XYZ file of C-alpha atoms in Angstrom:
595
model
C 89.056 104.168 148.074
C 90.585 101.072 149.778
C 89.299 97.269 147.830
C 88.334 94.768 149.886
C 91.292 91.834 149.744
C 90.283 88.252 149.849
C 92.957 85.547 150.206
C 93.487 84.164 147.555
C 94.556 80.005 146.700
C 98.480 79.979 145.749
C 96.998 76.421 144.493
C 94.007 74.465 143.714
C 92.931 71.612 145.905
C 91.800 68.449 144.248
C 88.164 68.887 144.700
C 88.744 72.421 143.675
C 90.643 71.350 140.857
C 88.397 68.805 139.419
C 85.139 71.751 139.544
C 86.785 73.515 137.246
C 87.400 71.294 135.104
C 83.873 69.895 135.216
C 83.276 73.703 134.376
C 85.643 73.958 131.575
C 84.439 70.320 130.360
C 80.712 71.292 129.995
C 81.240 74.679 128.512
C 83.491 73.556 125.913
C 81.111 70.829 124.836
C 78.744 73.446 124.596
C 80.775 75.683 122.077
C 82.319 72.573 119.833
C 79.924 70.788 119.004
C 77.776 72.758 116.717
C 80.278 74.696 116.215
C 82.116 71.410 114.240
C 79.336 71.525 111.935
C 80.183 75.081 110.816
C 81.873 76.054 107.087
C 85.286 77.093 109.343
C 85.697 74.160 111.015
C 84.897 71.582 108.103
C 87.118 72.741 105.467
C 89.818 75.221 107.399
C 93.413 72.707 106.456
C 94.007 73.499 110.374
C 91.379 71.842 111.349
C 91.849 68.376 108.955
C 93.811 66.077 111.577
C 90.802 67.154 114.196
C 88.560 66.054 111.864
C 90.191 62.696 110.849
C 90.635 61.619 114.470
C 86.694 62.446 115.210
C 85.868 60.542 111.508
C 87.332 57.493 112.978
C 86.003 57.673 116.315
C 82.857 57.383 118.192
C 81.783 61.361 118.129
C 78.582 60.947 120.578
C 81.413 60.208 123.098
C 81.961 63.617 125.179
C 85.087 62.259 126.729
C 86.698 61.152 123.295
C 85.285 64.388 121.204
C 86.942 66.703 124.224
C 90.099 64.202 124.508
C 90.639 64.744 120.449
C 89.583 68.559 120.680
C 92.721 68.810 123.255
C 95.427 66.633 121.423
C 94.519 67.736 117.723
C 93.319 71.262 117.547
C 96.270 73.195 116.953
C 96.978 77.311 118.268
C 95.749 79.597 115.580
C 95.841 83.340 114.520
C 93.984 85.649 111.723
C 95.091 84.355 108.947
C 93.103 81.220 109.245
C 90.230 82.583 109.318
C 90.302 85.883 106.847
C 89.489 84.341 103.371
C 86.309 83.258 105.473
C 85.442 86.223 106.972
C 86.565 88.207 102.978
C 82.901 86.126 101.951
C 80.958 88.338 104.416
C 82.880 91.716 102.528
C 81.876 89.980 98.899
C 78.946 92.180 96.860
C 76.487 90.456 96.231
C 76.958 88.087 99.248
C 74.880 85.439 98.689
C 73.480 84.240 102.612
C 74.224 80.140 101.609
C 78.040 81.419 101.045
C 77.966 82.540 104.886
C 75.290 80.877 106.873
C 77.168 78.544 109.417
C 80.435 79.870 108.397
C 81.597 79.771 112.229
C 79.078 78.844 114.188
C 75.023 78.049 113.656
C 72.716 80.723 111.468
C 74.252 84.305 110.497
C 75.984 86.073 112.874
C 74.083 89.510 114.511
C 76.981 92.373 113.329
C 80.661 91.708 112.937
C 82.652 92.845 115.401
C 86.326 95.396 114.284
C 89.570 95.605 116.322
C 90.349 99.174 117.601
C 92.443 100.982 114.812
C 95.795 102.282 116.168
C 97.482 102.643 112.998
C 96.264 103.377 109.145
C 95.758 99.335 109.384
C 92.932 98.306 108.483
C 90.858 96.382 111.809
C 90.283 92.584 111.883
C 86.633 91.438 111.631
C 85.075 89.210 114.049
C 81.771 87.693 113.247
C 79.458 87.956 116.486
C 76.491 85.612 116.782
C 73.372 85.875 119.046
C 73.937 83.793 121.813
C 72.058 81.334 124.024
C 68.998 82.422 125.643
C 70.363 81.698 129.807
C 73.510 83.859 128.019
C 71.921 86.174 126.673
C 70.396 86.844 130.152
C 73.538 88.283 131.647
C 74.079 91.605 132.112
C 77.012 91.767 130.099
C 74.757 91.581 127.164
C 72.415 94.050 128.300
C 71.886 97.503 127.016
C 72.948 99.029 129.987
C 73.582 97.711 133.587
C 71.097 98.710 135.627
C 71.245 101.061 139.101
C 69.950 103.343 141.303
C 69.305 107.168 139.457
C 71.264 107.214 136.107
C 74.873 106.377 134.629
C 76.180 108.740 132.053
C 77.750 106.530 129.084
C 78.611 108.383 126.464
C 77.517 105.629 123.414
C 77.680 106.294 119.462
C 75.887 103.734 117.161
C 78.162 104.610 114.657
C 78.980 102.064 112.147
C 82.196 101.557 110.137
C 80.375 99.882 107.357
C 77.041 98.281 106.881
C 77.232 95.098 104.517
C 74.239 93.665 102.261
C 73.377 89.913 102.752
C 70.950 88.516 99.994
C 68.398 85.782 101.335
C 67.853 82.732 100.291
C 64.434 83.724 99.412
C 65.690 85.448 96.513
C 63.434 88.789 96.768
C 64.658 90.096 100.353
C 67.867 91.128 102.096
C 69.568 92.340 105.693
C 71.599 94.382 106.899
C 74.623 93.022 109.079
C 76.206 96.593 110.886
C 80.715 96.145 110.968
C 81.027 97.876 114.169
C 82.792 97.722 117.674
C 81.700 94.922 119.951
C 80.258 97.199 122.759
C 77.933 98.996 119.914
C 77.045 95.156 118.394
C 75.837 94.548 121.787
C 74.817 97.267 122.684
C 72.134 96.830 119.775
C 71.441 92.957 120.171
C 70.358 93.362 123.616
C 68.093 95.848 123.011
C 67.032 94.644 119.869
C 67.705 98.330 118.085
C 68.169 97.140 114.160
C 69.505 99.423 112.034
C 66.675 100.122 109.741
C 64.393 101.546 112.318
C 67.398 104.118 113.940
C 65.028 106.666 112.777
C 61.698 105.174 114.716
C 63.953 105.710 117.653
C 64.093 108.963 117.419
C 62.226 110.234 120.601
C 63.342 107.381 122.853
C 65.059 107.772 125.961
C 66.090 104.758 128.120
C 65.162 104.489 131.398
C 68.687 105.178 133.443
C 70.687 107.017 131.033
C 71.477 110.271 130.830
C 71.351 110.529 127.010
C 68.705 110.399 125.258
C 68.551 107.404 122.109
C 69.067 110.207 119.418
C 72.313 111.507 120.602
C 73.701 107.988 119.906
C 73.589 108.711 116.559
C 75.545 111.832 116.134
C 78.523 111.338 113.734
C 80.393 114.261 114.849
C 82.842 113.607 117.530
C 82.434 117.474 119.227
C 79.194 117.573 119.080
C 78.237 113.864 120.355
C 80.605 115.241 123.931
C 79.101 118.310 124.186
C 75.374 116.714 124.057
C 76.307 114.047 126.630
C 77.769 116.765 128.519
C 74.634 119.013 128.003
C 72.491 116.039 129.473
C 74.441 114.770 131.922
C 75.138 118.036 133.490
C 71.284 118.326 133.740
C 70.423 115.833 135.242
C 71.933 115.446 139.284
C 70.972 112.199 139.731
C 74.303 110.186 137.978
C 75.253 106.865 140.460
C 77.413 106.210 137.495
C 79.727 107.462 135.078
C 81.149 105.165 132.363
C 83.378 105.484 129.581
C 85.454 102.426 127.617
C 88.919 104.515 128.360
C 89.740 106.391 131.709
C 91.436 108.433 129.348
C 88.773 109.519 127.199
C 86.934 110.670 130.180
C 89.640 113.025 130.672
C 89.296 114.567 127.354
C 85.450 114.264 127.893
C 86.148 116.492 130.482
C 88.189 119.133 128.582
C 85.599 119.794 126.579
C 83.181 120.533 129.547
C 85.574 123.026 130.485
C 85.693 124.643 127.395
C 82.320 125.281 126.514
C 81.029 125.573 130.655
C 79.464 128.930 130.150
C 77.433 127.568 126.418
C 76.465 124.567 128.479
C 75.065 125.857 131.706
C 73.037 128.823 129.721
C 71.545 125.861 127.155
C 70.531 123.777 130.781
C 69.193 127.323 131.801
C 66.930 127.773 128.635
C 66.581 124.381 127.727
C 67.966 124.568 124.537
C 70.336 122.421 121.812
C 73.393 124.774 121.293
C 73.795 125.813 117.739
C 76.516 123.063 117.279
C 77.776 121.004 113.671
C 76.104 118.145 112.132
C 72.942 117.803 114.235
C 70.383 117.712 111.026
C 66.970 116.310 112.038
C 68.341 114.777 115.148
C 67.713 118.345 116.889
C 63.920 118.910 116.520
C 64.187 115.618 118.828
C 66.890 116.416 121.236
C 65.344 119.637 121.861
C 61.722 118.170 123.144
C 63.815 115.908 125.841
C 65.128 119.003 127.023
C 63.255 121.139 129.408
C 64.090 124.923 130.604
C 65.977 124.228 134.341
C 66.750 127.622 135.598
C 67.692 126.043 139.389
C 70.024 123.591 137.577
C 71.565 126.041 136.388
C 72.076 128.514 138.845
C 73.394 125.576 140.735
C 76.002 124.634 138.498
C 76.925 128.241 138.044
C 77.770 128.261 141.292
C 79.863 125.063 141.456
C 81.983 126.134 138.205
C 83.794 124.172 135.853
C 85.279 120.926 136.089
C 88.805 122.060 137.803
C 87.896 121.924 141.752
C 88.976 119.580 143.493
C 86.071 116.753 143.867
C 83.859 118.865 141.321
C 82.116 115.311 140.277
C 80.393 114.716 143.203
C 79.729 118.101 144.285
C 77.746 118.128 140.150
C 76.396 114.404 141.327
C 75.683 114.038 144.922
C 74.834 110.764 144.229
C 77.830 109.513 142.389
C 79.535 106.011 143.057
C 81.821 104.811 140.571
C 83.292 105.453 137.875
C 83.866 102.584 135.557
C 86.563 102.115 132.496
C 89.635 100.666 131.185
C 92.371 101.998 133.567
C 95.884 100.138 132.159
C 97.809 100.772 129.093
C 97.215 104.665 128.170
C 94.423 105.133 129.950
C 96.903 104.389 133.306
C 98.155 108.132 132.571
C 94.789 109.436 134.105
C 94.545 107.200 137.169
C 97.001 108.651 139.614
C 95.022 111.753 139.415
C 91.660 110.173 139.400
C 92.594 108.491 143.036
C 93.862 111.353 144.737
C 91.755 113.580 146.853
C 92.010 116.794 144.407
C 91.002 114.699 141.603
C 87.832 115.578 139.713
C 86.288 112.921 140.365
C 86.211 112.637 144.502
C 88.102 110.145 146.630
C 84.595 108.507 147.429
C 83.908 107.773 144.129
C 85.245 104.193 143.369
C 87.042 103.482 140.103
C 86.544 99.980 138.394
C 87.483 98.559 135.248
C 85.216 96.686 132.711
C 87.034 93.835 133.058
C 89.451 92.361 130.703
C 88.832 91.336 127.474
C 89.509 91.573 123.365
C 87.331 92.054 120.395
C 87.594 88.493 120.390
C 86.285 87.458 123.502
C 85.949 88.373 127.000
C 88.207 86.881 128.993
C 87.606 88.041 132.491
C 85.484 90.113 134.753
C 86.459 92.617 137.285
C 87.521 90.757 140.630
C 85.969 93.051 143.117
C 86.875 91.336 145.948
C 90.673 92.372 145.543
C 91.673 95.437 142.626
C 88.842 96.111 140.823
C 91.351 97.847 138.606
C 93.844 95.306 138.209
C 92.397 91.791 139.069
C 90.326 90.064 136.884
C 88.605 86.328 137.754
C 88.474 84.117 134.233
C 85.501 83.652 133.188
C 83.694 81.100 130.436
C 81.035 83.321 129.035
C 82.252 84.007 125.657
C 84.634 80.900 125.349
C 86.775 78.868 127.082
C 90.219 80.162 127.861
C 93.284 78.673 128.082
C 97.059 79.626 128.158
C 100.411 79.320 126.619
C 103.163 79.417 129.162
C 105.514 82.340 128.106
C 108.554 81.059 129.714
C 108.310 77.709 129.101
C 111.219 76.069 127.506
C 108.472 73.594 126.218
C 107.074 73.527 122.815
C 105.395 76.851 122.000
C 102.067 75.169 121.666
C 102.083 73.260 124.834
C 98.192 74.932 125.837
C 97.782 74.673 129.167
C 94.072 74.691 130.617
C 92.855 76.374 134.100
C 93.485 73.932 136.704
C 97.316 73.709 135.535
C 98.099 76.987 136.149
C 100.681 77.946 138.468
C 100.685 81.289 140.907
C 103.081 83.439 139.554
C 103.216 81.991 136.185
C 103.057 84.360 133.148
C 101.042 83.091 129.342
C 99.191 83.759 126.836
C 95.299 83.471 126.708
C 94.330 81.147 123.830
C 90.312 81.258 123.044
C 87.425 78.743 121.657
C 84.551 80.642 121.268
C 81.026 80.624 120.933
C 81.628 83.131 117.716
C 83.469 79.778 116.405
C 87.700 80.638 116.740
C 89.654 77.527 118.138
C 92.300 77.983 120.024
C 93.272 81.726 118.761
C 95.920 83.127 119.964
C 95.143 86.552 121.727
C 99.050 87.761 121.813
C 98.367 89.223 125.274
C 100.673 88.091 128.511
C 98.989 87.919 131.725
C 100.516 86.486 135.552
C 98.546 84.382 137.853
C 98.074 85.693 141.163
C 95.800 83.127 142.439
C 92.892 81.248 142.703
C 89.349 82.199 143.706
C 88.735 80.522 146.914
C 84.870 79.729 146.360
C 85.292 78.398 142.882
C 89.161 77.955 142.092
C 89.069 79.944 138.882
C 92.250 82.010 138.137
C 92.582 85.487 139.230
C 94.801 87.017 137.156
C 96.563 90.749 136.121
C 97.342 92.068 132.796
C 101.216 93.073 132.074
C 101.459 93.753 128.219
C 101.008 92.647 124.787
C 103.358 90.000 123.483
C 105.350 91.581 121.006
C 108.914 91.757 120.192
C 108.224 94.727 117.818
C 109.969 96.814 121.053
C 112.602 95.280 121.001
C 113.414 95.242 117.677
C 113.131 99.079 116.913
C 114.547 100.280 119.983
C 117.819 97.717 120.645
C 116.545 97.107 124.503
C 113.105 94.924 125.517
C 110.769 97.105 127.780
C 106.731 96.087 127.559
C 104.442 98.467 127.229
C 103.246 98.150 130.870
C 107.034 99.304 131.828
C 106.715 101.961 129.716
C 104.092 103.305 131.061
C 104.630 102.958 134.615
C 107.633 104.778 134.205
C 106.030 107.809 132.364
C 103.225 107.618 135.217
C 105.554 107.385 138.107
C 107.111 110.597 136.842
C 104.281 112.267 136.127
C 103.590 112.223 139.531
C 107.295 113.383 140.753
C 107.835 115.782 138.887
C 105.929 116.646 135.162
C 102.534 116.772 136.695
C 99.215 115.467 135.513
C 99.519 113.783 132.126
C 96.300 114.047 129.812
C 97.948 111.462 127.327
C 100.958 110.524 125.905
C 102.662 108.028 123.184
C 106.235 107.003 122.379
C 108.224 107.364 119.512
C 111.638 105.755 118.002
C 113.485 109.101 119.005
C 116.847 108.736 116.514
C 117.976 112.214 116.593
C 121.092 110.846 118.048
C 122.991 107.613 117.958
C 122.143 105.279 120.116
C 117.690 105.673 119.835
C 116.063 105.650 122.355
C 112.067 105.922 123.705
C 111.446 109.260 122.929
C 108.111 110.694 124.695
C 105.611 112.854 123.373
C 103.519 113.853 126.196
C 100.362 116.254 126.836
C 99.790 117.407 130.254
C 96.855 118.875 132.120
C 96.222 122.377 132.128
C 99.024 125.182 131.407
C 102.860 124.160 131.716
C 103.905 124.619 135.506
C 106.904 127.773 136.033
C 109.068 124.687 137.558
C 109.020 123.571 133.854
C 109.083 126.525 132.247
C 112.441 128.026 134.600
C 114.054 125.131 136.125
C 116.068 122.717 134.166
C 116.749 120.520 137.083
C 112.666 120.007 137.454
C 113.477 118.678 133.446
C 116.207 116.704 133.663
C 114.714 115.395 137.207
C 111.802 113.941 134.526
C 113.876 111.576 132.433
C 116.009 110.631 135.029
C 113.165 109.403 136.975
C 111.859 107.654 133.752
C 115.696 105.902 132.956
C 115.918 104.767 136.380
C 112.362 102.886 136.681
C 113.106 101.485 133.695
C 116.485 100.258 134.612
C 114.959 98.791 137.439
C 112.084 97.293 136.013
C 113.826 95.632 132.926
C 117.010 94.089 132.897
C 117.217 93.569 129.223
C 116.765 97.740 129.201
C 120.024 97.489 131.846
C 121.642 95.670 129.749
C 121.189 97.374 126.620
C 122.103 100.495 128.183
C 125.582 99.133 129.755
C 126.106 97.812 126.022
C 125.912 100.978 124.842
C 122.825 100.223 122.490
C 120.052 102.397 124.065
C 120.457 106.173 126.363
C 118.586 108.166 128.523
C 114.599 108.621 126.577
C 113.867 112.353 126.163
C 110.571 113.695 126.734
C 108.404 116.657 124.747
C 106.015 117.981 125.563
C 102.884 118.548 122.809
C 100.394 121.362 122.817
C 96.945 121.437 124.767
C 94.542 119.533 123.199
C 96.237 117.198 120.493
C 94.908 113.989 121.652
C 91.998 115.129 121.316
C 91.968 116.491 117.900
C 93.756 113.283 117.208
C 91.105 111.686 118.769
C 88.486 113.877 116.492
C 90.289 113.510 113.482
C 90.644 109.606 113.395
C 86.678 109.192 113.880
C 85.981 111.553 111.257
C 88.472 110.647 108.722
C 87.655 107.048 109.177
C 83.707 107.023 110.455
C 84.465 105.115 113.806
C 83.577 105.883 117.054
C 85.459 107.053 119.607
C 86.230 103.537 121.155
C 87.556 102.269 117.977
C 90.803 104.928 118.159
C 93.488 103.955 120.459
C 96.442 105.976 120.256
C 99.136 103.195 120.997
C 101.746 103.302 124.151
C 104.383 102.846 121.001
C 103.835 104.545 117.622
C 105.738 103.273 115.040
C 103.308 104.532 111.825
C 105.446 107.414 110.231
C 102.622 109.363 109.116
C 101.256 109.374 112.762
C 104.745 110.338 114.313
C 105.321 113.076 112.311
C 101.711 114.306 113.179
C 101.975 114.642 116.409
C 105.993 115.808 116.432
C 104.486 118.962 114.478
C 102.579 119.744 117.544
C 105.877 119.834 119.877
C 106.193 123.252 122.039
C 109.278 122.107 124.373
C 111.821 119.682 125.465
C 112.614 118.505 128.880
């Protein structure tokens, strides 16, 4: 579908200019000051020269307090903050070791980084927020539409830690668990002691009903979505965190079409693993539908082209994170013989970290791509990446520059000052209504790359390159991931791919279709990265190599992370770059050719 384009500011006017930082001004207030009073910020050594200028100042001042807040509060990272957050992991924890320990009261769950390695995730204490916040829909349940939005969601929990009151005789329960389940639960006020009261709920809009959110088993929570989804034909909506996922969502709706369409028929729970006493309740939400069926019988499984809305009439948009490894699945999602239907539009969630959210969706330009900064969370500002300044030079919105590339820094409501989210981002303009910064992802900064493979190419060039020849020549591309490939002297990017369906004959018989691939994928990245040019004419990096992996090991990798490690499905990212040995030789195992 085409996105409505707005013109964007290449500048800010002064009026324009001055808003925003009235904006910025007021919100930032908002989050500092109680947040000074907090454990974190009265004892962290960062934070000691912040506190000495306001101890010798007038603090009721705004203008002074946000003057002192600019020129004294330093750039920080994790480690500042993990011997806090290690009180919230103590047994017993005591609630006066961690009440205010980053902002006002106990925070509502603590939020975990997505695990990409055998690393364990960083922990993010997540507090309720203010009551006109808390209105948003961001911190809803579910956004609300016309007929339903399937959304596959698992309550799951990595861990669920013990806080003794001050009371002495009572205790509660604070859920470790990603930030879309934390709130997910705070907005709809779904504890974790009553899960089991909760049992015959189904909320109004969804296509799942509440107990399906607590399957542990990462088969059988698809398969039930799928079961319920495919039920129901009135889906506006389809969500999922990862465009990618979807795509594996998908695979298993094509494996188990016939099991699904006869349960829809009969109106029964298929005799699937680790249901328990969650199926005496799934099976009274499900009623015998023996037109459904017969209807989806005759559509057929999901490998026609525009099979979603033929399933959905209704259907609108589809909604997830498109960049990074989930790109892999977008060329095909916005061509006509896609699955999904070239009326369907395709959004992202907008862009943002288990730290904070940083921007929302800018649907007046890419919906996929262009996201307007946004001050719900925190107040962002940036470090400029080419800069020949000092590294912490923070720069705020209204100094910003159209074209520019940095690095988000946050102060948020959840009490972190000035962290560093080690993401680079480019400007491409201002909103013209409000002047905030409209801006585009481009990759993680991180010289790790560079390092291990003797030539600097981000992530984002990495990918484009495996996507562009995915579309030339491989075909579509479930997944894929990258590893140090050292067979030969000098290493190179060596990718392990997984493609769509069976292995075309082109592949199979034609070794110029092969060696077509990985020149396509050395020439974007010659032209894309001219330290990659470089390191090539010096000898120091070659042609990458591609192989190709067998049908369906993403998504046993996928299955095997959540159950090994009890996450949820949006807590595994396989990463663009694998460097974890383990993890490389796991998926080399499951190599069946070379291109």
């Amino acid at each position: 579908m085409s996105h409505r384009q707005t013109n964007l500011s290449d500048s800010l006017s002064a009026e324009l200019s001055q808003r925003v930082k009235d904006h910025v001004d007021k919100v930032l207030l908002e989050i500092i000051r109680p947040n000074f009073g907090s454990q974190f910020a009265q004892s962290a050594p960062e934070l000691a020269r912040f506190r000495e200028a306001i101890a010798q100042s007038d603090s009721n001042d705004d203008v002074d307090f946000l003057r002192i807040f600019r020129e004294f509060i330093p750039t920080t990272n994790y480690e500042p903050y993990r011997p806090f957050i290690a009180k919230f992991l103590a047994s017993p924890c005591m609630e006066a070791d961690v009440k205010n320990m980053f902002a006002p009261g106990l925070p509502y769950f603590l939020a975990m980084t997505s695990m990409t390695s055998r690393n364990a995730p960083k922990l993010f204490p997540k507090y309720r927020p203010p009551p006109h916040l808390f209105q948003q829909l961001s911190y809803q349940g579910y956004s609300p539409s016309e007929g339903t939005t399937l959304a596959p969601s698992s309550l799951r929990h990595w861990q669920v830690l013990k806080i003794d009151c001050e009371d002495g005789q009572s205790s509660k329960e604070m859920a470790v668990c990603s930030t879309s389940i934390g709130i997910l639960r705070m907005g709809m006020n779904w504890d974790l002691e009553h899960d089991k009261d909760r049992l015959d709920l189904w909320v109004p809009g969804k296509t799942d009903p509440f107990a399906i959110s607590l399957v542990k088993n990462y088969r059988t929570l698809f398969i039930l979505n799928a079961l319920f989804a495919l039920a129901d034909c009135r889906v506006t909506t389809i969500r999922f965190l990862f465009a990618n996922v979807f795509v594996i969502f998908l695979q298993y709706v094509e494996d188990e079409w016939p099991l699904l369409v006869e349960c829809i028929e009969k109106g029964v729970i298929p005799d699937i693993e680790d249901l328990g006493d969650l199926r005496a309740p799934l099976e009274r939400h499900l009623s015998p539908n023996p037109v459904r069926a017969a209807e989806l019988r005759e559509i057929g499984p999901p490998v026609i082209q525009g099979w979603a809305v033929r399933v959905w009439p209704d259907l609108k948009q589809f909604v997830g994170i498109t960049g990074g490894q989930a790109a892999v699945s977008v060329p095909k999602a916005r061509q006509v013989i896609h699955i999904l239907g070239p009326s369907v539009a395709i959004k992202s969630h907008g862009y943002g970290t288990a730290e904070c959210g940083l921007a929302r969706a800018y649907h007046e330009g890419n919906p996929n791509t262009d996201f307007k900064v946004m001050f719900r969370d925190g107040v962002v500002e940036f470090l400029d990446v080419r800069s020949n300044e000092p590294s912490d030079r923070v720069l705020s919105s209204w100094e910003l520059v159209t074209g520019g590339e940095y690095e988000p820094v946050v102060t948020t409501c959840n009490g972190l000052w000035r962290y560093r989210i080690a993401d680079v981002i480019t400007v491409k303009g201002f909103a013209p209504d409000d002047g905030l910064p409209i801006i585009n992802y481009l990759h993680r900064r991180d010289d790790s790359l560079g390092v291990a493979f003797g030539a600097s190419c981000t992530e984002s060039q990495l990918t484009n390159a495996i996507v562009s020849a995915a579309q030339q020549s491989i075909g579509q591309i479930v997944a894929f991931t990258i590893v140090l490939d050292d067979r030969d002297q000098p290493v190179t990017h060596g990718y392990l791919v997984e493609l769509a369906g069976e292995l075309s004959s082109c592949l199979l018989q034609s070794s110029f279709t092969r060696l077509m691939a990985t020149r396509e994928i050395f020439e974007n990245l010659i032209s894309a990265s001219d330290d990659y040019r470089l390191a090539v004419w010096q000898g120091k990096s070659r042609r990458p190599t591609i192989r190709i992996v067998d049908k369906g090991t993403f998504a046993e990798y996928y299955r095997q992370k959540c159950e090994q490690t009890n996450i949820t499905v949006g807590h595994v990212k396989v990463p663009v770059v694998t460097f974890d040995p383990a993890m490389k030789e796991w998926f080399l195992e499951r190599v069946i050719m070379e291109l």
